[in-house]
Short mmCIF file of C-alpha atoms and ligand atoms in Angstrom, two decimals:
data_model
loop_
_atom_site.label_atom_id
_atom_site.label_comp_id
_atom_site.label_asym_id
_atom_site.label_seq_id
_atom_site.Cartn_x
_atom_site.Cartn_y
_atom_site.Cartn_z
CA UNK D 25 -12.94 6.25 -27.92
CA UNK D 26 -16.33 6.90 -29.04
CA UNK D 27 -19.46 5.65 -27.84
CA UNK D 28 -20.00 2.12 -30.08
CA UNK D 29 -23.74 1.90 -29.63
CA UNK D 30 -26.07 4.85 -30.83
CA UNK D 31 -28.84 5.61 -28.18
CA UNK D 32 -31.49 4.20 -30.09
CA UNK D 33 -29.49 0.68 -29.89
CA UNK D 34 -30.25 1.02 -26.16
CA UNK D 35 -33.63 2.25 -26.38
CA UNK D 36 -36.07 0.93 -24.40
CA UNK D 37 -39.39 1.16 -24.52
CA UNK D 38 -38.08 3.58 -27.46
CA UNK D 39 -36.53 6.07 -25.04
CA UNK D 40 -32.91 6.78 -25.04
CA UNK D 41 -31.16 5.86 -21.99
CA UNK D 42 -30.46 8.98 -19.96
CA UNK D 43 -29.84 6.97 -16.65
CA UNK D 44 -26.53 5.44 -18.52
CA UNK D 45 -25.09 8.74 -17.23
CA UNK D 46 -24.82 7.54 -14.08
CA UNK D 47 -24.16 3.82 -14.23
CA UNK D 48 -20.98 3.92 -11.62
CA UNK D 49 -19.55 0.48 -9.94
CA UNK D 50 -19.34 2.51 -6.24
CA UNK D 51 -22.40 4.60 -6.27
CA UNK D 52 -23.77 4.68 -2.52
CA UNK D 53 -26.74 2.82 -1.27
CA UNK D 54 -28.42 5.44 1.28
CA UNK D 55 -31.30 4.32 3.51
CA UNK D 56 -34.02 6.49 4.75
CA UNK D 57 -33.46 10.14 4.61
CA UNK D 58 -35.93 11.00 7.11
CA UNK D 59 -34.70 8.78 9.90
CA UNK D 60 -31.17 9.97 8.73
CA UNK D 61 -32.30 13.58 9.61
CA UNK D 62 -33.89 12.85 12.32
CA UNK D 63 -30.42 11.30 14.00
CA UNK D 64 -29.26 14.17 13.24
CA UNK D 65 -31.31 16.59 15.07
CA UNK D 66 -30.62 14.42 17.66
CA UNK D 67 -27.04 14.74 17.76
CA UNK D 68 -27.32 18.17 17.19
CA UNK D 69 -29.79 18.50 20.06
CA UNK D 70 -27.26 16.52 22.33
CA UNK D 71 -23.88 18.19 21.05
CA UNK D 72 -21.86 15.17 21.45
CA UNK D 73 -20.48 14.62 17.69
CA UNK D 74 -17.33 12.16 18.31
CA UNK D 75 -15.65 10.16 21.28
CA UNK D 76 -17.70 6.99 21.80
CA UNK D 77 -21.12 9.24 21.63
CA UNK D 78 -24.33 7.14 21.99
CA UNK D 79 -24.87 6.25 18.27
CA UNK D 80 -21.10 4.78 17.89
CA UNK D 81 -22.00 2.63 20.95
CA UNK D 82 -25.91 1.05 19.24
CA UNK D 83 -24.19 0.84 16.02
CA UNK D 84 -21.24 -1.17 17.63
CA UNK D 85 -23.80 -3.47 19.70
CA UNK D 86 -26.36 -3.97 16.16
CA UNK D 87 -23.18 -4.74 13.90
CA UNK D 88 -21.89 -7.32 16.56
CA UNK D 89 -25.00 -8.24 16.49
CA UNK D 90 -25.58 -8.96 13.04
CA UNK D 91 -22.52 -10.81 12.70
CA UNK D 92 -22.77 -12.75 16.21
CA UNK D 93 -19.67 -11.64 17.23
CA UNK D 94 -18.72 -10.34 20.56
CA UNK D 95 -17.36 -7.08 20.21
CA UNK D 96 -17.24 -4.55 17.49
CA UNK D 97 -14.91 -1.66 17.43
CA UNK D 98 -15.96 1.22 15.29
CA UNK D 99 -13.02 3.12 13.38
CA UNK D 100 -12.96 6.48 11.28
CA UNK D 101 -12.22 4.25 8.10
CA UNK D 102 -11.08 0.36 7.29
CA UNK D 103 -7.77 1.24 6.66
CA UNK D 104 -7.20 2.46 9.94
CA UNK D 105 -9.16 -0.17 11.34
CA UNK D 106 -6.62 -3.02 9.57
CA UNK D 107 -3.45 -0.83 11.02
CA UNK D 108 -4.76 -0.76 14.75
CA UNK D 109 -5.78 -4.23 14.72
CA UNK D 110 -2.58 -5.18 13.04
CA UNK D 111 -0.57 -3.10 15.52
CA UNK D 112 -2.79 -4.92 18.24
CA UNK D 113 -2.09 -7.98 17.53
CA UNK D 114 1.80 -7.53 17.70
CA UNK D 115 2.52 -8.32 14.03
CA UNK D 116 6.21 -7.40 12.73
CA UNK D 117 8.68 -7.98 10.05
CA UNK D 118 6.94 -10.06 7.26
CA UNK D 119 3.35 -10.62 7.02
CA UNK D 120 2.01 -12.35 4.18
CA UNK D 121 -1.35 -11.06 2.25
CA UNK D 122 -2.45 -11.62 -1.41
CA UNK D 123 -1.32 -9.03 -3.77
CA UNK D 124 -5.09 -9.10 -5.90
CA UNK D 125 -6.62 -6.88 -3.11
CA UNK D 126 -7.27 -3.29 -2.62
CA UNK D 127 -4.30 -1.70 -2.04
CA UNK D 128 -5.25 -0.64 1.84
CA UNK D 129 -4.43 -4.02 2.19
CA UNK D 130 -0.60 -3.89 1.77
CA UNK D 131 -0.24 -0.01 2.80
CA UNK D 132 -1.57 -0.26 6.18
CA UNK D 133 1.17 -2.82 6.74
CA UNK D 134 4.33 -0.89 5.26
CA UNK D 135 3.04 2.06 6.62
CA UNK D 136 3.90 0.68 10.22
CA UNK D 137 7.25 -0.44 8.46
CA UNK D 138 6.23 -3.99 8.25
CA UNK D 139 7.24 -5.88 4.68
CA UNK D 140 3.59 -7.07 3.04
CA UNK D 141 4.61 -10.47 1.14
CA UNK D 142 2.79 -11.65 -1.40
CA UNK D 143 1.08 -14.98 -1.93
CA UNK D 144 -0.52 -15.89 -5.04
CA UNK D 145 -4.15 -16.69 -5.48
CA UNK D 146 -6.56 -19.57 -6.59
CA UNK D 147 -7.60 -17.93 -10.09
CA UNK D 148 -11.54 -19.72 -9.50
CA UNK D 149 -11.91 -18.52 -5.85
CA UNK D 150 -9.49 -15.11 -6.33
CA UNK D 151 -8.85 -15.55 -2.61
CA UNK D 152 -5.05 -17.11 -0.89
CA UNK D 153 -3.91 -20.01 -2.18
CA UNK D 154 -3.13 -21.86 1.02
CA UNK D 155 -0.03 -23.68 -1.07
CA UNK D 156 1.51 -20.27 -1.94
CA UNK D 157 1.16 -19.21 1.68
CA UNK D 158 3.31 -21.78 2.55
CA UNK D 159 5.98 -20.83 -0.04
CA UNK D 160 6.36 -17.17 1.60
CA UNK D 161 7.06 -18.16 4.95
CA UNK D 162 10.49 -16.98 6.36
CA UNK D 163 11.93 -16.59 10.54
CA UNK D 164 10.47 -13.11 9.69
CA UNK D 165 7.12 -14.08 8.85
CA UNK D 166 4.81 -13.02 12.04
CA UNK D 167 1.22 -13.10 10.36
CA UNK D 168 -1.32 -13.75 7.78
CA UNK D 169 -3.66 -11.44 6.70
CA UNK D 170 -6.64 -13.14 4.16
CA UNK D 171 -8.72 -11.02 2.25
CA UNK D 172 -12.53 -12.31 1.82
CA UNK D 173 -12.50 -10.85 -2.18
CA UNK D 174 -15.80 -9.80 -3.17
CA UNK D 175 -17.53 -10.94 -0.31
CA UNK D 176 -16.26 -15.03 -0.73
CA UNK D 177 -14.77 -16.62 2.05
CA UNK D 178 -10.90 -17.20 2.08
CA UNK D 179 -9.77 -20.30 2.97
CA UNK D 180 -10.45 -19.91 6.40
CA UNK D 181 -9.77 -23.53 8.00
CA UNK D 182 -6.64 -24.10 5.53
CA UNK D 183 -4.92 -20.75 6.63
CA UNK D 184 -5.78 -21.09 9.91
CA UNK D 185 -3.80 -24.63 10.35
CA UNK D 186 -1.00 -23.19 9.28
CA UNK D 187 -0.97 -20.53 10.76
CA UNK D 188 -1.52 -22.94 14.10
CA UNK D 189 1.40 -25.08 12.66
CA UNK D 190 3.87 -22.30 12.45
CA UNK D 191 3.18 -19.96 15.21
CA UNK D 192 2.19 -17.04 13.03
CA UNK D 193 -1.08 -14.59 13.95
CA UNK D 194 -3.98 -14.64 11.46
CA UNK D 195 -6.21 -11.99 10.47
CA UNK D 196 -9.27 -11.11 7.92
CA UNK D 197 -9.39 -8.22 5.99
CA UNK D 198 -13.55 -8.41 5.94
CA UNK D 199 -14.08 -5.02 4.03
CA UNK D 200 -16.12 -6.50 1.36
CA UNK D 201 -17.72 -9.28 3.16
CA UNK D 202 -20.32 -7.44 5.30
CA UNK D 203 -23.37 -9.74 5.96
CA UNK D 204 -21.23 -12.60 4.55
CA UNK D 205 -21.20 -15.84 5.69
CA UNK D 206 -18.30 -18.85 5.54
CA UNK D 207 -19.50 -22.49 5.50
CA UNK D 208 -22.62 -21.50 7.85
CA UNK D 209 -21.09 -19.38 10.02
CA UNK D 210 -20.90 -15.23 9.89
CA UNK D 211 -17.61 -13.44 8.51
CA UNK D 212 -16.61 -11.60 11.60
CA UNK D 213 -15.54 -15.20 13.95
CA UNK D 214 -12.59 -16.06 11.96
CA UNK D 215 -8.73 -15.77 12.63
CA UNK D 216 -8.29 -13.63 15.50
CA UNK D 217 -10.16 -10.35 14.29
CA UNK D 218 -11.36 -9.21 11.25
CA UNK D 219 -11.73 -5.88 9.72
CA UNK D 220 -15.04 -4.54 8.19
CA UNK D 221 -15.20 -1.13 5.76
CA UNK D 222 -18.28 1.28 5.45
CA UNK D 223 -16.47 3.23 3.21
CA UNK D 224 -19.29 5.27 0.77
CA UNK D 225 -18.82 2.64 -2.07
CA UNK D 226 -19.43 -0.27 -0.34
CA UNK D 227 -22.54 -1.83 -0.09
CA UNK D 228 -23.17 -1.06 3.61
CA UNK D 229 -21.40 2.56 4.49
CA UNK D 230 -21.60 4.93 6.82
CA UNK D 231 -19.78 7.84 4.50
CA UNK D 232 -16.33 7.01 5.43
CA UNK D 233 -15.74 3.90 8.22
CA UNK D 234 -14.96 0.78 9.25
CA UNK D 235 -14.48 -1.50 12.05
CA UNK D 236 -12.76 -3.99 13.87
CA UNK D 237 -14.86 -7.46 14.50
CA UNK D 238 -13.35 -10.07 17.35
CA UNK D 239 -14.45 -12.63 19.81
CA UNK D 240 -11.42 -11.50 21.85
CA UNK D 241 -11.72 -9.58 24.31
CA UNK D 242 -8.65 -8.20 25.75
CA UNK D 243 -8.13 -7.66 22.11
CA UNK D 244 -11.07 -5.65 21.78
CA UNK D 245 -10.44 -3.61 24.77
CA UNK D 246 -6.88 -3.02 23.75
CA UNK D 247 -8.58 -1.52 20.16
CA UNK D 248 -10.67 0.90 21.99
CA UNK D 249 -7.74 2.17 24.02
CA UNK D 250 -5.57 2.47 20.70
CA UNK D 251 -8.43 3.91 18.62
CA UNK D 252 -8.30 6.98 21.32
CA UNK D 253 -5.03 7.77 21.83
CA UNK D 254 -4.97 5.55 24.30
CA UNK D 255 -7.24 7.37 26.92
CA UNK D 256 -8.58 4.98 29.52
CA UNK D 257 -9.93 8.32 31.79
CA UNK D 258 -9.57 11.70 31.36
CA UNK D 259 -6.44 12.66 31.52
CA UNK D 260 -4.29 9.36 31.95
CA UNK D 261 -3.20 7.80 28.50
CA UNK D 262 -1.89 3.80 29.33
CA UNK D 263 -1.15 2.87 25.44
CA UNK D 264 0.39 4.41 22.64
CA UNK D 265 -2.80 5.25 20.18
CA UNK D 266 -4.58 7.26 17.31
CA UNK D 267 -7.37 9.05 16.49
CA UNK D 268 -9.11 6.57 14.85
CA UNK D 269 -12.78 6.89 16.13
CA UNK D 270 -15.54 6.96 14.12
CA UNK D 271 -18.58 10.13 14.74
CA UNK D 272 -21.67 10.24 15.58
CA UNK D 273 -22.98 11.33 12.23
CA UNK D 274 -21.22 8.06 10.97
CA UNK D 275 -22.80 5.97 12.91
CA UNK D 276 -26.34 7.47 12.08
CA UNK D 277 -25.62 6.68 8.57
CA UNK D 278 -24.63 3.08 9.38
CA UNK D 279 -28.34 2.88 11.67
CA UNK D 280 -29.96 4.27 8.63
CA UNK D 281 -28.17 1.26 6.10
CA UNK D 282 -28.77 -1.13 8.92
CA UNK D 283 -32.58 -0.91 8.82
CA UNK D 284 -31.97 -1.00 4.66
CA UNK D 285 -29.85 -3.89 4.43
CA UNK D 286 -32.10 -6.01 3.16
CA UNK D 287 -33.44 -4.52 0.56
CA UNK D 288 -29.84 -3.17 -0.62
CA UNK D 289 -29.31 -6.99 -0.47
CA UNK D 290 -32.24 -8.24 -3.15
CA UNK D 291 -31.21 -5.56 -5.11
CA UNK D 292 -27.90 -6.43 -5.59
CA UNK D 293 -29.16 -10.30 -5.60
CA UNK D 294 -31.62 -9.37 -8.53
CA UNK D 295 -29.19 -7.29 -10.56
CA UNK D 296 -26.22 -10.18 -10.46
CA UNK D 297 -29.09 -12.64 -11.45
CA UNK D 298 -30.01 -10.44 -14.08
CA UNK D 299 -26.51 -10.01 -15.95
CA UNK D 300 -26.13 -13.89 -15.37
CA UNK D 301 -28.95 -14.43 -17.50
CA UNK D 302 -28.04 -11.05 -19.73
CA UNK D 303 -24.59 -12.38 -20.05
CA UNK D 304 -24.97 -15.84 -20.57
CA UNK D 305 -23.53 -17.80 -24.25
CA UNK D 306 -21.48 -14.76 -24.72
CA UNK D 307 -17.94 -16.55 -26.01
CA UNK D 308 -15.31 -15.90 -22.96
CA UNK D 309 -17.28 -13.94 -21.10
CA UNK D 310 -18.02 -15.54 -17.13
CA UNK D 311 -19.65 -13.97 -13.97
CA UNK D 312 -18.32 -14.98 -10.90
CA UNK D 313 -20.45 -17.07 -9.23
CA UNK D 314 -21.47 -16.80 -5.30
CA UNK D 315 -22.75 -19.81 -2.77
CA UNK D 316 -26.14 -19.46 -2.54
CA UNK D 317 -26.10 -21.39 0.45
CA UNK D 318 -24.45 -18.75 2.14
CA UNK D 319 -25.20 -15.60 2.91
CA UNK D 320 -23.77 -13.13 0.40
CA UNK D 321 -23.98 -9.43 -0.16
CA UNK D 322 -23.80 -9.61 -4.11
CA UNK D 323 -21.79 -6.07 -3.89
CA UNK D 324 -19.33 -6.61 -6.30
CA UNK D 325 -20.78 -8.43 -9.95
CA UNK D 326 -17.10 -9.64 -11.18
CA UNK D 327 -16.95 -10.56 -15.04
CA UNK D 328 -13.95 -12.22 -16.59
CA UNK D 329 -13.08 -12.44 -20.13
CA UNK D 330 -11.01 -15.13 -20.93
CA UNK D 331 -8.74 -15.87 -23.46
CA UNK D 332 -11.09 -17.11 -25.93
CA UNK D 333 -13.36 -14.03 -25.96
CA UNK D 334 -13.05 -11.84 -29.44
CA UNK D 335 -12.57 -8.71 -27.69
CA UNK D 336 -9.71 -7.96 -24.89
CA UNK D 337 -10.97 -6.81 -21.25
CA UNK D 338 -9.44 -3.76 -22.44
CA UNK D 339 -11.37 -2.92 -24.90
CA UNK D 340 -14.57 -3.77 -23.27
CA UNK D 341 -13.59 -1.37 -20.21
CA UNK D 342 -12.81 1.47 -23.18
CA UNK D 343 -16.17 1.00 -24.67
CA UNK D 344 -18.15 0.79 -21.32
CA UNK D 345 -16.31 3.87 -20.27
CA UNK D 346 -17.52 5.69 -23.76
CA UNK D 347 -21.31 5.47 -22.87
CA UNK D 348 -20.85 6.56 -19.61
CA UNK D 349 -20.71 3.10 -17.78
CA UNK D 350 -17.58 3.34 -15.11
CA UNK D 351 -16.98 -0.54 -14.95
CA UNK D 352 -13.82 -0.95 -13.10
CA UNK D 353 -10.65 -3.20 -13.38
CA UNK D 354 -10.85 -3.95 -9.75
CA UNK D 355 -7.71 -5.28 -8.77
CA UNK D 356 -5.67 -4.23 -11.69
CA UNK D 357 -2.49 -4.28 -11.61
CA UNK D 358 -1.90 -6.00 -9.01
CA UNK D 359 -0.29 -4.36 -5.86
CA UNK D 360 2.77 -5.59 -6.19
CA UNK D 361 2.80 -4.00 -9.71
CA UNK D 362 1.83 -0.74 -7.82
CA UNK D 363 4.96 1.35 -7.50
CA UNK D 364 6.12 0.82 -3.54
CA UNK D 365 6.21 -2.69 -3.92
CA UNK D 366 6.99 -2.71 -7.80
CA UNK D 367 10.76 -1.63 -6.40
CA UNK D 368 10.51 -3.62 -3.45
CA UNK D 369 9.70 -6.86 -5.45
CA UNK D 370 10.41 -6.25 -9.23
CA UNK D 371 10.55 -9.90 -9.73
CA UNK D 372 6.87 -11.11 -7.98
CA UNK D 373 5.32 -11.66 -11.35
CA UNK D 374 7.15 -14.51 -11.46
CA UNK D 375 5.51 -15.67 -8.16
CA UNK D 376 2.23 -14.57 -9.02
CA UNK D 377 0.60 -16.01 -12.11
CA UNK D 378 -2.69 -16.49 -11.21
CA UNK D 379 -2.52 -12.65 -9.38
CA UNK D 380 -1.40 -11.50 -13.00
CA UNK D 381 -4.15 -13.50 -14.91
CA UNK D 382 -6.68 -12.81 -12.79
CA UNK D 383 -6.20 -9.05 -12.62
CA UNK D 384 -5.70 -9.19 -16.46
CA UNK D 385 -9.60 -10.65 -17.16
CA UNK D 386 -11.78 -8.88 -14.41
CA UNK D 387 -14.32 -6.37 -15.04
CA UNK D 388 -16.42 -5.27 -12.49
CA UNK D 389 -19.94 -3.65 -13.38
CA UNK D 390 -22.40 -1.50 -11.70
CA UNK D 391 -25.09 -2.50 -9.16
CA UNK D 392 -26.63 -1.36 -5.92
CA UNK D 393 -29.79 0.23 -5.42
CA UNK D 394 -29.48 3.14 -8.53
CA UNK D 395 -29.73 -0.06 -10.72
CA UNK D 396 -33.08 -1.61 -11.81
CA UNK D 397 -32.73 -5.06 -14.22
CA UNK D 398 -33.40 -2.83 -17.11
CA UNK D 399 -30.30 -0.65 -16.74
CA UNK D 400 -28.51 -3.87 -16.39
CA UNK D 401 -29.82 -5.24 -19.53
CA UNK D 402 -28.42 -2.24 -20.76
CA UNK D 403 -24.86 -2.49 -19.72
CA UNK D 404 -25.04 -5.85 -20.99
CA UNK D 405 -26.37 -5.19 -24.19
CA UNK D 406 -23.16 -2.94 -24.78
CA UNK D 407 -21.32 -5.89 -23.64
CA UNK D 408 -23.29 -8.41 -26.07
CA UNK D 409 -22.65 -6.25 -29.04
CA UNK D 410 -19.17 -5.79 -28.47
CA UNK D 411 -18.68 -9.83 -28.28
CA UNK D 412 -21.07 -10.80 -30.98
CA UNK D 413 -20.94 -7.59 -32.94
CA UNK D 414 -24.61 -7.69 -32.83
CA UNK D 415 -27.33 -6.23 -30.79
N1 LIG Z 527 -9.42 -3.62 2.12
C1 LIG Z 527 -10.11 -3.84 0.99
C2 LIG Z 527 -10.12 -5.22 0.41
C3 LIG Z 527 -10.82 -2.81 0.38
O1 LIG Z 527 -11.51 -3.03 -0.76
C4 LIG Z 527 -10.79 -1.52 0.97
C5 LIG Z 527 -11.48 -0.41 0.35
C6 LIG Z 527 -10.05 -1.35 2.16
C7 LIG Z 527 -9.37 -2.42 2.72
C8 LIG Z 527 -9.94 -0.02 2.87
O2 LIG Z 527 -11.16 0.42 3.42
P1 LIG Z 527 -11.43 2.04 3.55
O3 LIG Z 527 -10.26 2.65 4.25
O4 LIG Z 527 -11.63 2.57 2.16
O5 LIG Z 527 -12.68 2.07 4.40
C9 LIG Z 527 -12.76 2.47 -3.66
C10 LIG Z 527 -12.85 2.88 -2.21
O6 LIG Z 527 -12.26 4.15 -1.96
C11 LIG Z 527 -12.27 1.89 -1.25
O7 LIG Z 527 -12.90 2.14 -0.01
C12 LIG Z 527 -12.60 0.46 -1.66
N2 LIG Z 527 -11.92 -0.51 -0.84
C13 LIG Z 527 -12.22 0.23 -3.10
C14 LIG Z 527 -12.57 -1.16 -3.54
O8 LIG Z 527 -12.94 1.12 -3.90
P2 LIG Z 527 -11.61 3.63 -5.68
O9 LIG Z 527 -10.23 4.08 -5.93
O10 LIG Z 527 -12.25 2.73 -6.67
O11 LIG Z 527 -12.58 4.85 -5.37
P3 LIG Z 527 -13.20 5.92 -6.35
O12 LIG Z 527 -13.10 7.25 -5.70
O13 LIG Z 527 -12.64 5.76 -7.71
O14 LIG Z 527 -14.76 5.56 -6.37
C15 LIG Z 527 -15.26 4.45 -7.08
C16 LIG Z 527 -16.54 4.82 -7.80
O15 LIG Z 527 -17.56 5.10 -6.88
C17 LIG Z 527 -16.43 6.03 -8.72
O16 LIG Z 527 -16.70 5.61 -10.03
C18 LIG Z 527 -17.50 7.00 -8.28
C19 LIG Z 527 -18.32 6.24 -7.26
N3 LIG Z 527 -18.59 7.03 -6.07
C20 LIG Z 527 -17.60 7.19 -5.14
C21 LIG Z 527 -17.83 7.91 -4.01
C22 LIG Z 527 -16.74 8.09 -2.96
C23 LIG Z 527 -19.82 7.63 -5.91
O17 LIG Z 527 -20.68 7.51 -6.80
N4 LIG Z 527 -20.07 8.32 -4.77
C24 LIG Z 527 -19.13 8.50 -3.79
O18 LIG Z 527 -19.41 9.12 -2.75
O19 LIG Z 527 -11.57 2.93 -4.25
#
């Protein structure tokens, strides 16, 4: 498709956009370089790159920290990070997740042969619907795993009692709710662990990482033996394990995006305010919104287009990708629409409505710290004039 808008149609301040080349949802938020190098001549100095060096252990004790949570185990990614702690925790045969995630979600459970069910969603929250939950459950059922989508709390309490009420293990996949908070309290307390990612396009990375968060701490300790191949001294392995730990250089990163956070924060704030306003009166178009009397990382600015709008998500995506603007259809289509699970369940659709309508209208746009309010203006002008047919 071609670009719809000519450059002058974006000018501003009568210059032609040349920052729309790089207008990516995903584009890393990197703290100070300096300090960064610094680390590393420190690590370089000390030759200790992996294997629970001394920046793994400070960036384990400020991300507890930050969270108030007891114990945080660092991992090489979040998808290995959900397969330990699912492993830890004992879960088998069914568990039941939502299928509108990322697909991590559902893979790191098959890939330790355990079936991922899926539960539909609440199309205004995107997160479990605790009703559907109830639905799925089977005598295989051994777990729950909620997903806190874009950074919004799942129904924590509602999941939790029945999870209580039928003897079944509950988990949080936490990747996108860094810094997040659930009615007062900090993601990171809730079900009995919860997994964190620092993978580069999130708002918070450390290149490639993630972590497991708990209050538990034979849990925890169990982790740490499992994310080492079960080493607990040189020599003598007492649990099966992985490599799953994260290096030093990692963790450097994450102490660099630590002491950022906040600004990484009001900029993501200030650009989802922006396209609010940018966006607003446009026929079918909404923003998601988030509780601003939580705390909220803003990573993820989630528009839908409803029914009603004159143009299909589709065609919005098309145009956005024409000038340069890599707006995504995060969680499209679905993963049980993705082909493992497509043969394993070809009739889930008819389970899922709200998974399917939801993942029909989303499209996620750009933000982070490459973003000022005018270059969000900008993807929303292309946006306006598509709707309207006006700029
Ligand atoms: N659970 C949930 C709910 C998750 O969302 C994720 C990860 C996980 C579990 C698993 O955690 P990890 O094992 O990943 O730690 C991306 C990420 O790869 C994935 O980490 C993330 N969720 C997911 C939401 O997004 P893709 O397929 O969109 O990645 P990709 O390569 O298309 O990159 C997205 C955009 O970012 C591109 O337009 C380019 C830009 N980008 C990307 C990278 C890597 C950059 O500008 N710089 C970069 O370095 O999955």
């Amino acid at each position: 498709m071609k670009p719809i808008l000519k450059s002058q149609d974006l000018a501003i301040n009568g210059a032609p956009p040349a920052f729309i080349e790089q207008l990516h949802v995903g584009r890393p938020n990197i703290g100070s370089r300096e300090a960064f190098m610094k680390y590393v001549g420190d690590i370089f100095d000390r030759r200790w790159l992996s294997n629970d060096g001394p920046m793994v252990q400070e960036f384990e004790r400020r991300v507890a920290a930050y969270h108030g949570v007891k114990h945080c185990v660092a991992m090489c990614n979040g998808t290995v990070a959900l397969e330990i702690a699912i492993r830890a925790l004992g879960l088998e045969g069914e568990v039941i997740v939502p299928s509108y995630t990322f697909i991590a979600t559902a893979h790191a459970l098959s890939w330790q042969a355990i079936t991922p069910v899926f539960a539909d969603i609440d199309p205004v929250t995107h997160n479990l619907d605790p009703a559907a939950v109830r639905r799925m459950i089977t005598p295989r059922t051994t777990g729950i795993i909620g997903v806190h989508l874009w950074g919004r709390g799942a129904p924590v309490d509602e999941l939790q009692a029945i999870a209580d009420e039928h003897g079944l293990k509950l988990m949080f996949d936490a990747a996108h709710a860094f810094g997040c908070s659930y009615k007062g309290r900090m993601i990171g307390n809730f079900g009995t662990c919860e997994v964190l990612s620092f993978h580069a396009t999130k708002f918070f990375n450390t290149f490639e990482g993630g972590a497991v968060v708990t209050n538990d701490d034979e849990l925890a300790e169990t982790m740490r033996l499992m994310r080492n191949f079960g080493f607990v001294a040189m020599d003598k392995v007492v649990h099966p394990g992985t490599n799953g730990k994260m290096i030093e250089v990692a963790a450097a990163m994450g102490l660099v995006n630590l002491d950022a956070i906040d600004s990484v924060i009001d900029a993501n704030r200030r650009n989802h305010h922006t396209y609010r306003e940018a966006l607003s009166g446009l026929p079918g178009i909404s923003l998601l919104a988030f509780d601003e009397a939580e705390r909220n990382n803003y990573q993820y600015v989630v528009m839908q287009v409803g029914r009603d709008c004159p143009v299909t998500r589709d065609r919005i995506i098309e145009a956005l990708h024409a000038e340069n603007i890599r707006a995504r259809k995060y969680f499209w289509p679905g993963c049980h629409n993705m082909q493992p699970y497509r043969d394993l369940y070809p009739h889930a659709g008819l389970l899922l409505p709200n998974t399917q309508q939801v993942a029909d209208s989303v499209v996620v746009l750009p933000t982070g710290t490459t973003m000022d309010s005018e270059m969000v203006r900008a993807v929303a002008a292309v946006i306006r004039v598509l709707v309207t047919g006006r700029a």
